[in-house]
Coordinates of C-alpha atoms in Angstrom, one line a residue:
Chain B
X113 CA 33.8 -18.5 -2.4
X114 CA 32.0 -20.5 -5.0
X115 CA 29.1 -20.7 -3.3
X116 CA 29.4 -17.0 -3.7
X117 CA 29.7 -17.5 -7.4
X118 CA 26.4 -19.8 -7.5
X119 CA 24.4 -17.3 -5.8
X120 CA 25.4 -14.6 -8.3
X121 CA 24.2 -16.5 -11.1
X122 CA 21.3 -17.6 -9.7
X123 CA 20.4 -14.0 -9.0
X124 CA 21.3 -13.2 -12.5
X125 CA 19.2 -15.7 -14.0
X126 CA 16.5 -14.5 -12.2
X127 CA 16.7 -10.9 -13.1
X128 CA 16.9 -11.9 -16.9
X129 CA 14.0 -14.3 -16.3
X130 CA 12.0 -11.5 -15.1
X131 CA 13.1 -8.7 -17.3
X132 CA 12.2 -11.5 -20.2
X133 CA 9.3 -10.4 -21.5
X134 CA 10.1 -6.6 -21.4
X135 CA 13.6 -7.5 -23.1
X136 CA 10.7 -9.2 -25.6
X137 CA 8.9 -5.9 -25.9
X138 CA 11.8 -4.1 -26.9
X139 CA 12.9 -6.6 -29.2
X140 CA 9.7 -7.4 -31.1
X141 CA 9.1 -3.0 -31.6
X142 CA 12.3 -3.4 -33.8
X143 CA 10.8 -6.8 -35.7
X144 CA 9.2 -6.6 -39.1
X145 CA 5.8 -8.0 -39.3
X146 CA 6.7 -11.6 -41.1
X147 CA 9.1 -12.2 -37.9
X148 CA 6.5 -12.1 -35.5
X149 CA 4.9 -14.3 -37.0
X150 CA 6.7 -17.4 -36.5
X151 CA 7.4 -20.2 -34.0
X152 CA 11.2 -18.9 -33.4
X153 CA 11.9 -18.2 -29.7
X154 CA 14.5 -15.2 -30.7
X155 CA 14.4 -11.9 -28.9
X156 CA 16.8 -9.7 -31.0
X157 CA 15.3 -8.6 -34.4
X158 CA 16.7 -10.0 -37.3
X159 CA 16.5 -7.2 -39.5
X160 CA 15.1 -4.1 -37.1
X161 CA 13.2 -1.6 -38.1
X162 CA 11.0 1.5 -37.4
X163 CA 7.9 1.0 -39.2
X164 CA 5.8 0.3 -36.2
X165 CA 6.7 3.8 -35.0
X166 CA 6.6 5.4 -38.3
X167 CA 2.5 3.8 -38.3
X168 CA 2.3 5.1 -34.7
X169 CA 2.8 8.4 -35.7
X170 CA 0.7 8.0 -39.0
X171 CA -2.0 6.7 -36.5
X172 CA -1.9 10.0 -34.4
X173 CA -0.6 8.6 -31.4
X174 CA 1.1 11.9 -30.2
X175 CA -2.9 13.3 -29.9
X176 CA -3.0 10.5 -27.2
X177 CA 0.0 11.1 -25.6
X178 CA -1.2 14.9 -25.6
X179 CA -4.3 13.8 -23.9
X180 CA -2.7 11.6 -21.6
X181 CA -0.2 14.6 -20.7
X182 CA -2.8 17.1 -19.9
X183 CA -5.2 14.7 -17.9
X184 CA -2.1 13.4 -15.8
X185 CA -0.7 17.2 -15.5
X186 CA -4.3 18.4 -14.8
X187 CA -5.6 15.6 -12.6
X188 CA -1.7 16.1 -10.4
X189 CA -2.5 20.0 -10.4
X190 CA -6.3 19.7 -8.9
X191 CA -4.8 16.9 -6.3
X192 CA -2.0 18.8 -5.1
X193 CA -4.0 22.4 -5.1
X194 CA -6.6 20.8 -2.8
X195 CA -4.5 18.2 -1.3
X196 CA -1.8 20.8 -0.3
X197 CA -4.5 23.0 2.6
X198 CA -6.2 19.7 3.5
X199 CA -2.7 17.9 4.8
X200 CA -1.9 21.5 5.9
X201 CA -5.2 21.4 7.6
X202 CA -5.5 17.7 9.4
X203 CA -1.7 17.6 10.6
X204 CA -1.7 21.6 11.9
X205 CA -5.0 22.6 13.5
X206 CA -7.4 21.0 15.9
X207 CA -10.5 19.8 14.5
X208 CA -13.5 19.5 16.3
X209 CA -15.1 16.1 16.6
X210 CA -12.6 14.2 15.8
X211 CA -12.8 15.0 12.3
X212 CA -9.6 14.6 11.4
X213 CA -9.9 10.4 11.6
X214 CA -13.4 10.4 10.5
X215 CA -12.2 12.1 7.6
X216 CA -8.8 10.0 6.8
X217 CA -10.7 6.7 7.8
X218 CA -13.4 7.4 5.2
X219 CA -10.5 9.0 2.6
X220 CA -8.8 5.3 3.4
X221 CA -12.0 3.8 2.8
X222 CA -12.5 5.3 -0.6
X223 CA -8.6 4.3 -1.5
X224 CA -8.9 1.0 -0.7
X225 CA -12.1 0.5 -2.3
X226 CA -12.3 -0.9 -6.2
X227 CA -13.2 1.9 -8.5
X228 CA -16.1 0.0 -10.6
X229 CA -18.4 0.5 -7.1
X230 CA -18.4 4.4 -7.9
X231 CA -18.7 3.8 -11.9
X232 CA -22.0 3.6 -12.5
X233 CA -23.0 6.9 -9.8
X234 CA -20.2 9.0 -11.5
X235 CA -21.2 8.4 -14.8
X236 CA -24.4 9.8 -13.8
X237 CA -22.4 13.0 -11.9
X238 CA -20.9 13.3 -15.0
X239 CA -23.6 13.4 -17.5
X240 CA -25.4 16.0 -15.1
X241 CA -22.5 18.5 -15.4
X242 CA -21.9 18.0 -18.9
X243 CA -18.7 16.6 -18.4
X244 CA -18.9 12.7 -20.0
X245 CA -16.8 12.4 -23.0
X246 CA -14.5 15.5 -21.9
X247 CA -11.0 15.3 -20.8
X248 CA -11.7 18.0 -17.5
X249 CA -14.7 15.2 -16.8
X250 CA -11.5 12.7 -16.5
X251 CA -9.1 15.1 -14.6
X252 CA -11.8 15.8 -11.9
X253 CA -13.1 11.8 -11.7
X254 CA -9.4 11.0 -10.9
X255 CA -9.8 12.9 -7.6
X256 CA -11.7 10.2 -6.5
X257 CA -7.9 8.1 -5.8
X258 CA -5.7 11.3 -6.7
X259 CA -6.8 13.3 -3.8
X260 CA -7.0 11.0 -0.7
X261 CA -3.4 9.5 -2.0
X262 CA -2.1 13.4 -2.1
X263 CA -4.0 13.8 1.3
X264 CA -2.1 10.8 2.6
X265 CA 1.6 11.2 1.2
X266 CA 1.2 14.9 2.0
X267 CA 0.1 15.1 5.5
X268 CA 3.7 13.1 6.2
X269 CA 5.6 15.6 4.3
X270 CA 3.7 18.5 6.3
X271 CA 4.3 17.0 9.9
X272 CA 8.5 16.9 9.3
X273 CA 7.9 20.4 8.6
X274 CA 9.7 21.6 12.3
X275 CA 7.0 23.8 13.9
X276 CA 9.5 26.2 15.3
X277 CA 10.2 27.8 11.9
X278 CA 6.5 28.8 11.4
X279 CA 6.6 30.1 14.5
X280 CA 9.0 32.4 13.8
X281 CA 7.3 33.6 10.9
X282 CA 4.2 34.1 13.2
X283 CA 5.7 36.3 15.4
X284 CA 7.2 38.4 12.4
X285 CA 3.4 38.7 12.2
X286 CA 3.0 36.8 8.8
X287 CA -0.5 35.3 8.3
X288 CA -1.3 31.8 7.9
X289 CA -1.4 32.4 3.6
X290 CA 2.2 34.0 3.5
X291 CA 3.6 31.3 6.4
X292 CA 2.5 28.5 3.5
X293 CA 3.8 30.3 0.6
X294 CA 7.6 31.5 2.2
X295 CA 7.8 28.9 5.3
X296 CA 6.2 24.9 4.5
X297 CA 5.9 25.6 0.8
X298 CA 9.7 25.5 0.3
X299 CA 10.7 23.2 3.1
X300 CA 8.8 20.4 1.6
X301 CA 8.7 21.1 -1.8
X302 CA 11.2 17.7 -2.5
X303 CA 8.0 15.8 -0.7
X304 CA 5.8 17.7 -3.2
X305 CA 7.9 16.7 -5.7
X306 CA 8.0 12.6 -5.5
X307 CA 3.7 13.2 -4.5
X308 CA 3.7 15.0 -8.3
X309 CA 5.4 12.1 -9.5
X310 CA 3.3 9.4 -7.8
X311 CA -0.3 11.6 -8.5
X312 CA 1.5 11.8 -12.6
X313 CA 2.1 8.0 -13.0
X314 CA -1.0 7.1 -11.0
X315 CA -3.4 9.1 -14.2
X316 CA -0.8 8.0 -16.4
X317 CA -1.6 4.5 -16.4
X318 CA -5.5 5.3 -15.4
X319 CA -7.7 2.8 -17.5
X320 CA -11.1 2.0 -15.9
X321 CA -12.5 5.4 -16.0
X322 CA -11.3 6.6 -19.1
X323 CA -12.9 3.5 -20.6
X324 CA -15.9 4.1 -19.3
X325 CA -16.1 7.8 -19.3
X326 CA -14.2 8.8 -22.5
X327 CA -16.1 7.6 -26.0
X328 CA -14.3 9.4 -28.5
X329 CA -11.4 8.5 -30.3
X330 CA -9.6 11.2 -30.7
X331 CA -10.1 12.0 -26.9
X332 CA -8.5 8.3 -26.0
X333 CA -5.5 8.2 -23.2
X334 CA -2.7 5.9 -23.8
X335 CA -4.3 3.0 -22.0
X336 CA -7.3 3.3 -23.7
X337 CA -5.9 3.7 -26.9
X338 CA -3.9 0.0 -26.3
X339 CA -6.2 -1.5 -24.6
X340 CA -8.2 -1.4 -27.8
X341 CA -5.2 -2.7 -30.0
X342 CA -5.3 -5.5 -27.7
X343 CA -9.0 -6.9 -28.0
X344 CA -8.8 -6.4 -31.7
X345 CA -8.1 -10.0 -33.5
X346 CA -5.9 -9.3 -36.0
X347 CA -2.3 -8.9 -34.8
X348 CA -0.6 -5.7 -33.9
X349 CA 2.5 -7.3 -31.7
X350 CA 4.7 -4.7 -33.4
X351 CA 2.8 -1.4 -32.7
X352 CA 1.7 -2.7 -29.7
X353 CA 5.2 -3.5 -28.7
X354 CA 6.6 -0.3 -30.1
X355 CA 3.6 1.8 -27.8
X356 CA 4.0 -0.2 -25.2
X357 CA 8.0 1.0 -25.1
X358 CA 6.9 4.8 -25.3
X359 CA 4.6 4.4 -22.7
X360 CA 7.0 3.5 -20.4
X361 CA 9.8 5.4 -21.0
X362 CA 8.9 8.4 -19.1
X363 CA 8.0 6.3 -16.2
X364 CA 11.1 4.7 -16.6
X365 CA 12.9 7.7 -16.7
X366 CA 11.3 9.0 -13.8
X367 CA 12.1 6.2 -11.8
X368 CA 15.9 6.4 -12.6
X369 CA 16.3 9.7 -11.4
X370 CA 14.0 9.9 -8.0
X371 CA 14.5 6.2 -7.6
X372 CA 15.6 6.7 -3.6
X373 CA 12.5 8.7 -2.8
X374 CA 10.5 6.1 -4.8
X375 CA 11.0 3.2 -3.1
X376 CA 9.2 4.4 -0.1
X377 CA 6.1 5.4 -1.9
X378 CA 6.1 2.6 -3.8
X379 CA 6.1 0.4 -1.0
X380 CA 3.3 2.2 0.6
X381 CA 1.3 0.4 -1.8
X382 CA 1.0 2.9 -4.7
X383 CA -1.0 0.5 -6.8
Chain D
X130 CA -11.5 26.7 5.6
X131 CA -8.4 25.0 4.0
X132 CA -10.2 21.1 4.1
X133 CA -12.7 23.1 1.5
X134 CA -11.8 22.9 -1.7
X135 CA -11.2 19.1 -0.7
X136 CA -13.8 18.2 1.1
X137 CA -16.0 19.9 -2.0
X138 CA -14.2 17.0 -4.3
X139 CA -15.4 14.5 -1.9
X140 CA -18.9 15.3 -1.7
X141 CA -18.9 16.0 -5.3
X142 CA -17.1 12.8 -5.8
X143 CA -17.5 10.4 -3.7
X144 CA -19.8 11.1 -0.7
X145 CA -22.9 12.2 -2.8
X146 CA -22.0 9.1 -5.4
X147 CA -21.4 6.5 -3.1
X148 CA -25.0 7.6 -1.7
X149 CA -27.1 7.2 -4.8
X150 CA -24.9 4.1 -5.6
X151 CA -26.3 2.6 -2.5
X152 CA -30.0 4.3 -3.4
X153 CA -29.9 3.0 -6.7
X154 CA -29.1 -0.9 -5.4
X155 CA -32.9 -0.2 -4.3
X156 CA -34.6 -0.3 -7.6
X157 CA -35.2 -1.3 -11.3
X158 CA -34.0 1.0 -13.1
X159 CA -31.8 1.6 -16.6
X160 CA -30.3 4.9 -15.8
X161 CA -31.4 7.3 -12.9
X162 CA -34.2 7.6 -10.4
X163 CA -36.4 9.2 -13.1
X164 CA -39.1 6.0 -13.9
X165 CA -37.1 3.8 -11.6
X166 CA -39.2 1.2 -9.3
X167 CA -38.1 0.7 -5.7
X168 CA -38.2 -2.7 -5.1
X169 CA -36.7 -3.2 -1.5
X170 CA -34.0 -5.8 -1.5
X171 CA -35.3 -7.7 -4.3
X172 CA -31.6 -6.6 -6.0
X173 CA -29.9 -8.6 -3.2
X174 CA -32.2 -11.7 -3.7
X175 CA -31.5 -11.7 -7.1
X176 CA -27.7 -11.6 -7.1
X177 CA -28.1 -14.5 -4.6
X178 CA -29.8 -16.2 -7.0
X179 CA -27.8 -15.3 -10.0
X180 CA -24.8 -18.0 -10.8
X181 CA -23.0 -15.3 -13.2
X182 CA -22.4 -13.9 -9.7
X183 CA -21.5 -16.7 -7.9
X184 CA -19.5 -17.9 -10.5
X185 CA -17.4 -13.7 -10.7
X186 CA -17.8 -14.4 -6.5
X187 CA -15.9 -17.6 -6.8
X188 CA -13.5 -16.4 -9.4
X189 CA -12.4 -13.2 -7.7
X190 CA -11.9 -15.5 -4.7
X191 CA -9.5 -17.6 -6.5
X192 CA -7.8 -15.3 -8.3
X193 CA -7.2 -13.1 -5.2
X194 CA -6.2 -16.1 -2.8
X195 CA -4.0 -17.4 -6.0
X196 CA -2.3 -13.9 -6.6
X197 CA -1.5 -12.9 -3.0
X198 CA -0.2 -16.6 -1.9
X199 CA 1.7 -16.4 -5.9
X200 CA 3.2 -13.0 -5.3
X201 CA 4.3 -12.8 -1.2
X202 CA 6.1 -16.5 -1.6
X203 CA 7.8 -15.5 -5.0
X204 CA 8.7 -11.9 -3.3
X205 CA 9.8 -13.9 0.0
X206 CA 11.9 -16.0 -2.0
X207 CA 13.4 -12.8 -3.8
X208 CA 14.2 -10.8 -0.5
X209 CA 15.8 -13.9 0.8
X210 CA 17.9 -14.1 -2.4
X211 CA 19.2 -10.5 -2.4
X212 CA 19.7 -10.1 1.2
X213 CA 23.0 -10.8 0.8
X214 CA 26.2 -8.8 -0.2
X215 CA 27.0 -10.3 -4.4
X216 CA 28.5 -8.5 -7.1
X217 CA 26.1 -7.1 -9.6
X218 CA 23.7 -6.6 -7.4
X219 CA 23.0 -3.1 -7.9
X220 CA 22.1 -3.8 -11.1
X221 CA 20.0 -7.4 -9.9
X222 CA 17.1 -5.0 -7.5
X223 CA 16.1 -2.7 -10.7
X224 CA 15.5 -5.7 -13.0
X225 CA 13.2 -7.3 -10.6
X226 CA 11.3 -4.1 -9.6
X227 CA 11.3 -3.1 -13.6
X228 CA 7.7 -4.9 -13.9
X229 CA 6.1 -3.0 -11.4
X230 CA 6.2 0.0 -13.2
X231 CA 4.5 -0.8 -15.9
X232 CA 1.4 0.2 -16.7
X233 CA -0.8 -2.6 -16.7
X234 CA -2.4 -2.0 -20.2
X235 CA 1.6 -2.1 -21.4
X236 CA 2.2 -5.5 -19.4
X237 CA -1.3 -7.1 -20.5
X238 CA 0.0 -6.2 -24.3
X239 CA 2.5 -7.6 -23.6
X240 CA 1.0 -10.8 -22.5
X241 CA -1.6 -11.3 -25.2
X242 CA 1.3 -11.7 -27.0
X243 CA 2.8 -14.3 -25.3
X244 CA -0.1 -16.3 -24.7
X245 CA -1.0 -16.5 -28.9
X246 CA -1.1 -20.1 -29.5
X247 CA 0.2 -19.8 -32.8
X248 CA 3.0 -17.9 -32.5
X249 CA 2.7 -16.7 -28.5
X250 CA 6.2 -17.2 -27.1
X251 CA 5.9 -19.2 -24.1
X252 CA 4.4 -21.5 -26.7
X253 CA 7.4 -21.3 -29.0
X254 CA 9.0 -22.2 -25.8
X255 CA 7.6 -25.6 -25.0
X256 CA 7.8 -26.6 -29.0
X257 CA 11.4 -25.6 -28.4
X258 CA 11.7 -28.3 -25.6
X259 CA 9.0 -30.6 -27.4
X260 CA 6.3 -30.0 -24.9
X261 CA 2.5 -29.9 -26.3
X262 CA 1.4 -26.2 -26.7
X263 CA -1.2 -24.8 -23.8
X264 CA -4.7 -22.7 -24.8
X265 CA -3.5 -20.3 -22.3
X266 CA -6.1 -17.9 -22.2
X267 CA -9.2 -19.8 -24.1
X268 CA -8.9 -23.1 -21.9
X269 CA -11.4 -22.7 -19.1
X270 CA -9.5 -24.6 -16.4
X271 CA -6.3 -22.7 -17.5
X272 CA -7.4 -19.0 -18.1
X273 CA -7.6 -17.7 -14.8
X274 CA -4.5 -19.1 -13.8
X275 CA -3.1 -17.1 -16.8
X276 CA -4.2 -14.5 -15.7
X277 CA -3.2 -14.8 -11.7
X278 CA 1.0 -15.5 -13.9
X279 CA 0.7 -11.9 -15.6
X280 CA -0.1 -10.4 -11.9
X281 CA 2.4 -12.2 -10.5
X282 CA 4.9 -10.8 -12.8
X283 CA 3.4 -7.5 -12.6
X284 CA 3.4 -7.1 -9.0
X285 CA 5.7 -9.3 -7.3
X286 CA 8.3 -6.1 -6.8
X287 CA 5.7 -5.0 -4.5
X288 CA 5.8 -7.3 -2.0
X289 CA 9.2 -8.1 -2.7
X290 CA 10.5 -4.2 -1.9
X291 CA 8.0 -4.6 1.7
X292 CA 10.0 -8.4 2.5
X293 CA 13.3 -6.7 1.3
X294 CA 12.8 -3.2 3.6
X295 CA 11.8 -5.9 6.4
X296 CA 14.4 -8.7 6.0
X297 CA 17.1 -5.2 6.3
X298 CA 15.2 -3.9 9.8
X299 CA 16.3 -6.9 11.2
X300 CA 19.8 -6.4 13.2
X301 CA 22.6 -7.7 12.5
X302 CA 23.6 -9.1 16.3
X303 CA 20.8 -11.9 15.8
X304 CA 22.4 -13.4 12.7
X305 CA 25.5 -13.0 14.6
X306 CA 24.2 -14.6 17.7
X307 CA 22.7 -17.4 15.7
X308 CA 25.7 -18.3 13.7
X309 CA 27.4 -18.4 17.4
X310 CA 24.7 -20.9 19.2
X311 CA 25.8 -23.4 16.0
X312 CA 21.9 -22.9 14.1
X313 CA 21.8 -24.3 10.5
X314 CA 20.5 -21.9 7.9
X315 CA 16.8 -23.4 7.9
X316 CA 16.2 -23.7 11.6
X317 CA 17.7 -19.8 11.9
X318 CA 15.2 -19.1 9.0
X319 CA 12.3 -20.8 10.5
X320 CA 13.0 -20.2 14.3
X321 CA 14.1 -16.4 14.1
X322 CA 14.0 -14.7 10.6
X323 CA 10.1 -16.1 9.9
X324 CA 9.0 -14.3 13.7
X325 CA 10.2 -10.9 12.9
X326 CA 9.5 -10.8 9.2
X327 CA 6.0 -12.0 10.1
X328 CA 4.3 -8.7 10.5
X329 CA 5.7 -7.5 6.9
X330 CA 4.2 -10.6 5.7
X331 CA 1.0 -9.9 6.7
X332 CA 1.5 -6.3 5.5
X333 CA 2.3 -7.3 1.8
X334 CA -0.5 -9.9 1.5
X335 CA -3.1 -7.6 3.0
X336 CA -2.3 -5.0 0.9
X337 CA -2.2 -7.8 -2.0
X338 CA -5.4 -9.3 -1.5
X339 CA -7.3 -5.9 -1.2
X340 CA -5.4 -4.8 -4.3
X341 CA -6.2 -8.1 -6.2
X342 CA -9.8 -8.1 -5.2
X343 CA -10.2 -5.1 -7.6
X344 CA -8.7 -6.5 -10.6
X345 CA -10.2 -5.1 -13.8
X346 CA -8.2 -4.6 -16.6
X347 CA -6.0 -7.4 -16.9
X348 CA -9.5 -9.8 -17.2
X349 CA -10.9 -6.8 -19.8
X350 CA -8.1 -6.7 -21.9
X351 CA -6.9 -10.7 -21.6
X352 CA -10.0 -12.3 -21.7
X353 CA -12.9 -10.0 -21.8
X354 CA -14.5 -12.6 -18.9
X355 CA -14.2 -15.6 -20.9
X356 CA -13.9 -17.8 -22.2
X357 CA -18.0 -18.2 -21.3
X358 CA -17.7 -16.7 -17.5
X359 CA -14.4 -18.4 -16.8
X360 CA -12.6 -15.0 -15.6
X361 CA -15.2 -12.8 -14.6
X362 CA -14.4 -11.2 -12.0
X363 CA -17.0 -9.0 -9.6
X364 CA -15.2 -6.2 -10.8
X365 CA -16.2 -7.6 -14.7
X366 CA -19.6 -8.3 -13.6
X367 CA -20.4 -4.8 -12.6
X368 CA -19.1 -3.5 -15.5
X369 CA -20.8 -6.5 -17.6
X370 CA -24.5 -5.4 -15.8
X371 CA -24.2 -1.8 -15.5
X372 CA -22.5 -0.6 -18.7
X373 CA -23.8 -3.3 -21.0
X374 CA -26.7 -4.3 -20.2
X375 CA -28.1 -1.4 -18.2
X376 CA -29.4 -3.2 -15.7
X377 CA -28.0 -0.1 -13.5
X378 CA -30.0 -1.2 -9.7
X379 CA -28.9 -5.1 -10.0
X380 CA -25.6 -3.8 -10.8
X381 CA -25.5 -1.2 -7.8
X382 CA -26.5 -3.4 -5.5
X383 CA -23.6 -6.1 -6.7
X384 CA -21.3 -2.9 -6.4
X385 CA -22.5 -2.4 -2.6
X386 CA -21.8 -5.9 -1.9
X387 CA -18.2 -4.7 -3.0
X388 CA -18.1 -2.2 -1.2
X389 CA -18.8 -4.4 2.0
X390 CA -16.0 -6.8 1.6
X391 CA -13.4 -3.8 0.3
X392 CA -14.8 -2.1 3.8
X393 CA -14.1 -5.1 6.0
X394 CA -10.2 -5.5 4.3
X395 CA -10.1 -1.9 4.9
X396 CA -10.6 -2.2 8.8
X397 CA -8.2 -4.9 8.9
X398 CA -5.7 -2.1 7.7
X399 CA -6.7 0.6 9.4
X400 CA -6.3 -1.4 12.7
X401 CA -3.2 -1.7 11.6
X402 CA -2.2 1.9 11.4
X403 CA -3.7 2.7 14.2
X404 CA -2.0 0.3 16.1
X405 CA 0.8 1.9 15.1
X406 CA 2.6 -1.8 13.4
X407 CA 3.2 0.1 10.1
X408 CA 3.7 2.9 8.4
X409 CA 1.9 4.4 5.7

């Protein structure tokens, strides 16, 4: 039995080692400035406080959480309105050609490929449609990884749909529109679900293209916006802790309540 | 009728860009094809030539070889360590996949705090045991390996949920059997666990070092590149060329050679599925 005991507390001490430096985060969001600043090793707060949160807000964060919502929202929206028919389309009907592989080879192709080769090409797409420096400009460049991962997760979720039921529906004599709607629509709508909430976290912590493609300020997503705290010199631990918190709480959130379904997405190498 | 709204996105987004990506490696040119110079595959000779790129080629190398062996040992090691019935450990799985959801802007943050030299707290650490303090991220021999520790941490869970899922497909009977024939613990872990946990091994580096041979942001936000080149990655070095300095055709044609090397890991996966050895 005490080996038993050993192996518990080396899997404890793991965990803790692990969860360390977001224990740290959460810690340090509390600290005031002068306790940063010093050689101690301590992770609770001496004297906590909120100013780092109070200066978020003062520093307009919720306008980047706003942005952040409605590119993640609007980007999950687009993926899933065109993902949806596609996964309908390549798991249902018979394509000629072949086209079904050709296209998920090429759709894998384009997942598994890093997103600076398309960069420089999509700036250009989107200076020609007036869309650089726009938050829509963001929502459809995040198609580009959004849609073939919607495609992918999708076209599983379609395929456990049993084929019997539409069948009935077709001899009812409902068309293929109304057989989506009333028939697949609801069957699978837990698989659409945990897609939303892959295609949400996926824009959510976007940071490559809205780097390159977003230049104002006030238009910054909540990457963007850290990722410049970061490179500054001077110091921000404390709001950068404090953001760093809020950023992940609604992941974190998420995660605890569809953590089950999660686990099999994430593994199927999300990032 | 129904692949058209997303076959519209593709052309729009990917098919017609990936095409003048591959033009534009062609030429000399700042921004489009309007005054640009085709110049054959003078773009490819030069990036050859150029030891910025050989130095982001060789450091992408590294830091991909580094972070794949780092994080499907560490997640191997982790699998092993849950596999087993332990009170608490409900509560043990979350804390080690906490990381991994992270954004990676969050967990850099984080990071660039540690890493101060002042006041960084793995630094407070070794004062705390009276060890000399490291330049974690400004040391040129130590920066990438900085870098390679914050992946690690970051995406460990990953490979460590693949091993886990694999390490629980494998039936109960054999460990049973095993214990029967008299094996010690090592030679039933190299002889029988090892074999079948193989092919979710391969899985979780593959998907590792295709993953890793994007990086990005951690170098951006970390390091910036430097210090000098010491952390440029390719991904860095197209940025770097193309948004920087403009020099839009040397930079597409270093994106194409990307591209390549992303296409062959690619067909190693897609083997794969077809094959039928995994899912996903």
């Amino acid at each position: 039995m005490s080996s038993r005991w050993g192996w518990t507390a080396v899997a404890f001490v793991t965990a803790v080692l692990f969860l360390l430096p977001v224990i740290w985060m959460v810690g340090t969001s509390f600290r005031p400035p002068l306790e940063y600043v010093s050689t101690s090793i301590a992770l609770v707060p001496g004297a906590p406080t909120l100013a780092h949160y109070r200066t978020l807000i003062d520093d307009g964060i919720l306008g980047k959480v706003l942005n952040s919502l409605i590119v993640a929202v609007g980007s999950t929206g687009l993926a899933l309105a065109a993902g949806f028919p596609a996964a309908y389309a390549l798991a249902r009907l018979r394509l000629p050609a072949r086209l079904d592989i050709v296209f998920l080879l090429f759709v894998l192709l384009i997942k598994l490929s890093p997103p600076i080769v398309l960069a420089i090409p999509l700036y250009q797409v989107l200076r020609a449609f007036g869309l650089l420096d726009t938050l829509a400009g963001l929502i459809f460049v995040y198609q580009v990884y959004s849609l073939p991962f919607a495609i992918w997760m999708l076209l599983g979720f379609v395929r456990d749909v049993p084929l019997a039921y539409e069948e009935a529906a077709m001899v009812d004599g409902a068309g293929l529109a109304r057989r989506l709607v009333t028939v697949v629509l609801p069957i699978m709508l837990p698989g659409l679900i945990s897609t939303a909430v892959f295609l949400m976290i996926l824009s959510w912590n976007e940071f490559l293209y809205a780097l390159l493609f977003i230049q104002t300020p006030s238009k910054f997503t909540l990457p963007t916006y850290i990722a410049t705290l970061i490179t500054e010199d001077e110091t921000f631990w404390g709001k950068l802790a404090a953001i760093g918190f809020l950023a992940s709480l609604p992941i974190l959130a998420v995660v605890g309540v569809v953590q089950r379904g999660l686990t099999r997405g994430f593994a199927g190498g999300l990032k | 009728m129904l692949l058209t709204p997303a076959l519209l996105l593709f052309a729009a987004l990917t098919l017609y860009p990936l095409a003048r990506g591959i033009l534009l490696s062609f030429f000399v040119t700042d921004y489009g094809f309007a005054g640009a110079r085709f110049i054959g595959l003078e773009n490819y000779a030069d990036l050859l030539g150029d030891r910025f790129f050989r130095r982001a080629s060789w450091n992408t190398i590294a830091f991909t070889l580094l972070a794949t062996a780092g994080e499907v040992g560490l997640g191997l090691m982790l699998a092993l360590m849950v596999n087993r019935r332990f009170p608490g450990r409900w509560i043990v799985i979350p804390s080690l996949v906490a990381p991994f959801v992270l954004s990676t802007m969050v967990v850099t943050a984080i990071w660039r705090a540690w890493f101060h030299f002042d006041f960084g707290f793995l630094n407070n650490v070794l004062r705390a045991v009276a060890l000399p303090p490291v330049e974690w991220l400004f040391d040129p021999d130590i920066a990438l390996l900085s870098i390679v520790l914050v992946d690690v941490w970051q995406t460990t869970p990953l490979t460590f949920l693949i091993l886990l899922a694999g390490l629980q497909a494998i039936p109960l009977e054999v460990y049973e059997a095993a214990r029967l024939d008299g094996a010690s613990p090592r030679r039933m872990f190299l002889d029988m666990i090892l074999p079948l946990l193989m092919p979710h091994i391969f899985l979780a580096a593959l998907l590792r070092s295709i993953d890793s041979f994007k990086i990005f942001d951690k170098v951006y936000a970390l390091t910036g590149g430097g210090p000098g080149n010491a952390t440029e990655t390719l991904s860095m070095y197209v940025y770097r060329l193309g948004f920087r300095f403009f020099d839009i055709g040397l930079a597409s044609a270093a994106a194409v050679v990307m591209i390549l090397i992303a296409g062959a890991l690619a067909a190693v996966y897609a083997a794969r599925i077809i094959k039928g050895a995994d899912h996903v």
